Tab-separated table of C-alpha atoms in Angstrom:
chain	number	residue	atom	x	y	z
A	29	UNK	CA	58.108	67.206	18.663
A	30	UNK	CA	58.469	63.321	17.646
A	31	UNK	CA	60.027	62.806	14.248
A	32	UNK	CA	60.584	59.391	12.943
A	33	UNK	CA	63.041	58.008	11.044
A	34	UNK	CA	62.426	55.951	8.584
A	35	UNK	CA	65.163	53.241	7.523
A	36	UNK	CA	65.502	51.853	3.876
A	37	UNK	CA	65.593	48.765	2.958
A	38	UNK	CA	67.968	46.675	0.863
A	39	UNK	CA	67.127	46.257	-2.191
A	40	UNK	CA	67.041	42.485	-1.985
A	41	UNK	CA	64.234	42.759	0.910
A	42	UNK	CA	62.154	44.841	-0.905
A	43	UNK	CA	62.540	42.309	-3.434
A	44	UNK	CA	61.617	39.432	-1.836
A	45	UNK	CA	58.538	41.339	0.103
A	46	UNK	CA	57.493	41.842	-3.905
A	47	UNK	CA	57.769	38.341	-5.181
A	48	UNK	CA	56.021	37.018	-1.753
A	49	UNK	CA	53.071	39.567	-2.617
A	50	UNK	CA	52.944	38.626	-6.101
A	51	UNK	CA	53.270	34.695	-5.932
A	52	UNK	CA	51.690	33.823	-2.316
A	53	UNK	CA	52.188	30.088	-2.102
A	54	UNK	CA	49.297	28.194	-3.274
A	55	UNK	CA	46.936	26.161	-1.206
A	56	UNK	CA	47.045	22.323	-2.005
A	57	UNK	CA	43.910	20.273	-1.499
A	58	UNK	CA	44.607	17.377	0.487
A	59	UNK	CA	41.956	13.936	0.670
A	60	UNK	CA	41.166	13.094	4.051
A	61	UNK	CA	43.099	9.723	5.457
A	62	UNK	CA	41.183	6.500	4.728
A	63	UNK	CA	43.016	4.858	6.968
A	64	UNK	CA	44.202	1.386	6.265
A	65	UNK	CA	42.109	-0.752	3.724
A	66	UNK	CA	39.920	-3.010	4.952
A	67	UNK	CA	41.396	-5.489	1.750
A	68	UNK	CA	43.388	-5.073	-1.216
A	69	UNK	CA	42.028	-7.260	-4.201
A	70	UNK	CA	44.128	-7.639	-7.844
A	71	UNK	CA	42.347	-4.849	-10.651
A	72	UNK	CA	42.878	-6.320	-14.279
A	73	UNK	CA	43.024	-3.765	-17.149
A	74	UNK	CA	39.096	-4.271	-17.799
A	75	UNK	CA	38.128	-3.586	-14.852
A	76	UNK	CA	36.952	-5.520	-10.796
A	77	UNK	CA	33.614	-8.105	-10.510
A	78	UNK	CA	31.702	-7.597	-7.325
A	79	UNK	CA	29.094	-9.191	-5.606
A	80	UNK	CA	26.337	-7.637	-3.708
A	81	UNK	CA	24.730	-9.866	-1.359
A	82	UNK	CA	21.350	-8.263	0.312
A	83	UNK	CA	21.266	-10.069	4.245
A	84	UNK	CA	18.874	-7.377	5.271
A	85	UNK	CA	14.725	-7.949	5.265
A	86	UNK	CA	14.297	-4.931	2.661
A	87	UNK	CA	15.245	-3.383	-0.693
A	88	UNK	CA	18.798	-2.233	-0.868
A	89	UNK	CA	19.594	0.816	-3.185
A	90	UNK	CA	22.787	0.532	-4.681
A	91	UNK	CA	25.244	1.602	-7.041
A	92	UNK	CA	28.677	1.971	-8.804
A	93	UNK	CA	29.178	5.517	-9.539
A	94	UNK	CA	29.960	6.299	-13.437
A	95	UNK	CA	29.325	2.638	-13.549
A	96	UNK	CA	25.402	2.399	-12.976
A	97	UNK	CA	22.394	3.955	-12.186
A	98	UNK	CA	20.853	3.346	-8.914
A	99	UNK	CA	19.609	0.309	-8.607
A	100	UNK	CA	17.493	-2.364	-6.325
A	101	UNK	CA	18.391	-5.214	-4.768
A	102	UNK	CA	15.745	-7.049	-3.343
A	103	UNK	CA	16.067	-8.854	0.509
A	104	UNK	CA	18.362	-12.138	0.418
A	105	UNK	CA	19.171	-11.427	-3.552
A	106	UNK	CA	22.425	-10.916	-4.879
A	107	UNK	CA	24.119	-9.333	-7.567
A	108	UNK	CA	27.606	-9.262	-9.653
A	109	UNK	CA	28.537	-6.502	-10.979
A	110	UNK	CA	31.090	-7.234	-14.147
A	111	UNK	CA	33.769	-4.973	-15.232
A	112	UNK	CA	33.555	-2.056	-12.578
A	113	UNK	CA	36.010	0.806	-13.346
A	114	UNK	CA	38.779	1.586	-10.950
A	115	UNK	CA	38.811	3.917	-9.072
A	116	UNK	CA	35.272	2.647	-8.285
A	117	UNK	CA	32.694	3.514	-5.609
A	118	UNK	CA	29.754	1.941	-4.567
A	119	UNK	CA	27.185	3.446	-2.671
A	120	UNK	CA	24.225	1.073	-0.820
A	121	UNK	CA	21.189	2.164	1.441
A	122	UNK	CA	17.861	1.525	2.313
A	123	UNK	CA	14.887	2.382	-0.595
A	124	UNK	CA	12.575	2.606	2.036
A	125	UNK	CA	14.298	3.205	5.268
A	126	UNK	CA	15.255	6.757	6.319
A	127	UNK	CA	18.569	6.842	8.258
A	128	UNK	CA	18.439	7.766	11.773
A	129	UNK	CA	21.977	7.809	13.618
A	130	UNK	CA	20.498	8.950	16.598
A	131	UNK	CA	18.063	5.706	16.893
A	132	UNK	CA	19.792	3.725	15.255
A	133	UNK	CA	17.581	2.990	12.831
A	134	UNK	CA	18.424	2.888	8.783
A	135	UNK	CA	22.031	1.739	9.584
A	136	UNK	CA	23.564	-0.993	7.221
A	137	UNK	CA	26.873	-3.087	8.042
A	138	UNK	CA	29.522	-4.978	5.566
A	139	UNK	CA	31.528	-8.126	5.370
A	140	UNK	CA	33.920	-8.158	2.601
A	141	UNK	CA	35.726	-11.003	1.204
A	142	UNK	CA	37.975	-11.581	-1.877
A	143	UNK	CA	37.326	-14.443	-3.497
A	144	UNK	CA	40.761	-15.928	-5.079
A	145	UNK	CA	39.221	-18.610	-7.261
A	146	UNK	CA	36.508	-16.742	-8.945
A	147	UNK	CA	38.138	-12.798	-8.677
A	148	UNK	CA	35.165	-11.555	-7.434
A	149	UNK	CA	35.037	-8.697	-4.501
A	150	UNK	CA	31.978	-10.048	-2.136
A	151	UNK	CA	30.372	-7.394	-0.238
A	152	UNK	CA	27.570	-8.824	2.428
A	153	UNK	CA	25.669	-5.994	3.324
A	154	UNK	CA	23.462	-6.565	6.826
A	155	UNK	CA	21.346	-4.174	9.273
A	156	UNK	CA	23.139	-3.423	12.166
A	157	UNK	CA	22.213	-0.941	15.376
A	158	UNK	CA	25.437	0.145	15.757
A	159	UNK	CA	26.384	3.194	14.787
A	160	UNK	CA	30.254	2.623	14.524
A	161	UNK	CA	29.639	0.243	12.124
A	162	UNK	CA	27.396	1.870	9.790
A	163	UNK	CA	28.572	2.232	6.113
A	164	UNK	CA	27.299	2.906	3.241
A	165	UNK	CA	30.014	3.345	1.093
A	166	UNK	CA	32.671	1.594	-0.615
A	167	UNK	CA	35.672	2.654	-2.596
A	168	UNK	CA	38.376	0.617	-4.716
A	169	UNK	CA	41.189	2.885	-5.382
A	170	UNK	CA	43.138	2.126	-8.449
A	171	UNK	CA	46.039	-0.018	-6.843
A	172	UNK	CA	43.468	-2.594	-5.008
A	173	UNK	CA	42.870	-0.459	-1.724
A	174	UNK	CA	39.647	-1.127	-0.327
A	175	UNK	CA	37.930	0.820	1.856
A	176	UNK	CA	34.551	1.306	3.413
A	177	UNK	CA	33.043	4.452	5.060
């Protein structure tokens, strides 16, 4: 016959194994890396001015989230938008255009340039083919950071 022995524990294991049980170490969400910012432009206290500039032969939807309601942007029109809220994002597709990544077909494409003399953000949104540099997305973190995704 097989009899086990059973070996207590110190009291300052079981009272660790009790504190671990009742506090498990909570799980901290985490935002994905951005990467590196495509441009970092100066935010004053009321808030960033940027341009949309439609280079595409249709109607862009855009816009600034918390800032706007969608909106239109008609092909080769542009648009400043005054006193955006940082953090900001921007969101721009086609009205009538259904993406298709796997023909390419849908997919839009940005230049972005600050503008030192006037402090406006100018986003130049174009059609593109390419699927690596389809966007449709862009987000001004409260420091300046700039990116696009």
């Amino acid at each position: 016959m097989n009899i086990k022995k059973w070996t207590p524990l110190s009291l300052s294991v079981l009272t660790t194994l009790v504190l671990c049980a009742a506090y498990p170490t909570p799980l901290v969400a985490q935002a994905p890396a951005l990467g590196d910012p495509v441009t970092t432009v100066p935010v004053a206290q009321d808030g960033i001015n940027i341009r949309l500039v439609n280079q595409t032969t249709d109607t862009i939807t855009y816009e600034a989230l918390g800032d706007t309601q969608p909106r239109r942007l008609t092909p080769t029109a542009d648009i400043t938008l005054q006193q955006i809220n940082t953090p900001a994002t921007l969101t721009f597709f086609y009205e009538d255009i259904p993406k298709d990544r796997q023909t390419g077909v849908g997919l839009l494409q940005t230049a972005i340039n600050f503008d030192e003399t006037t402090g406006v953000l100018d986003i130049i949104i174009r059609p593109t083919n390419d699927l690596d540099a389809d966007v449709s997305n862009l987000t001004v973190e409260a420091n300046g950071n700039v990116f696009v995704f």
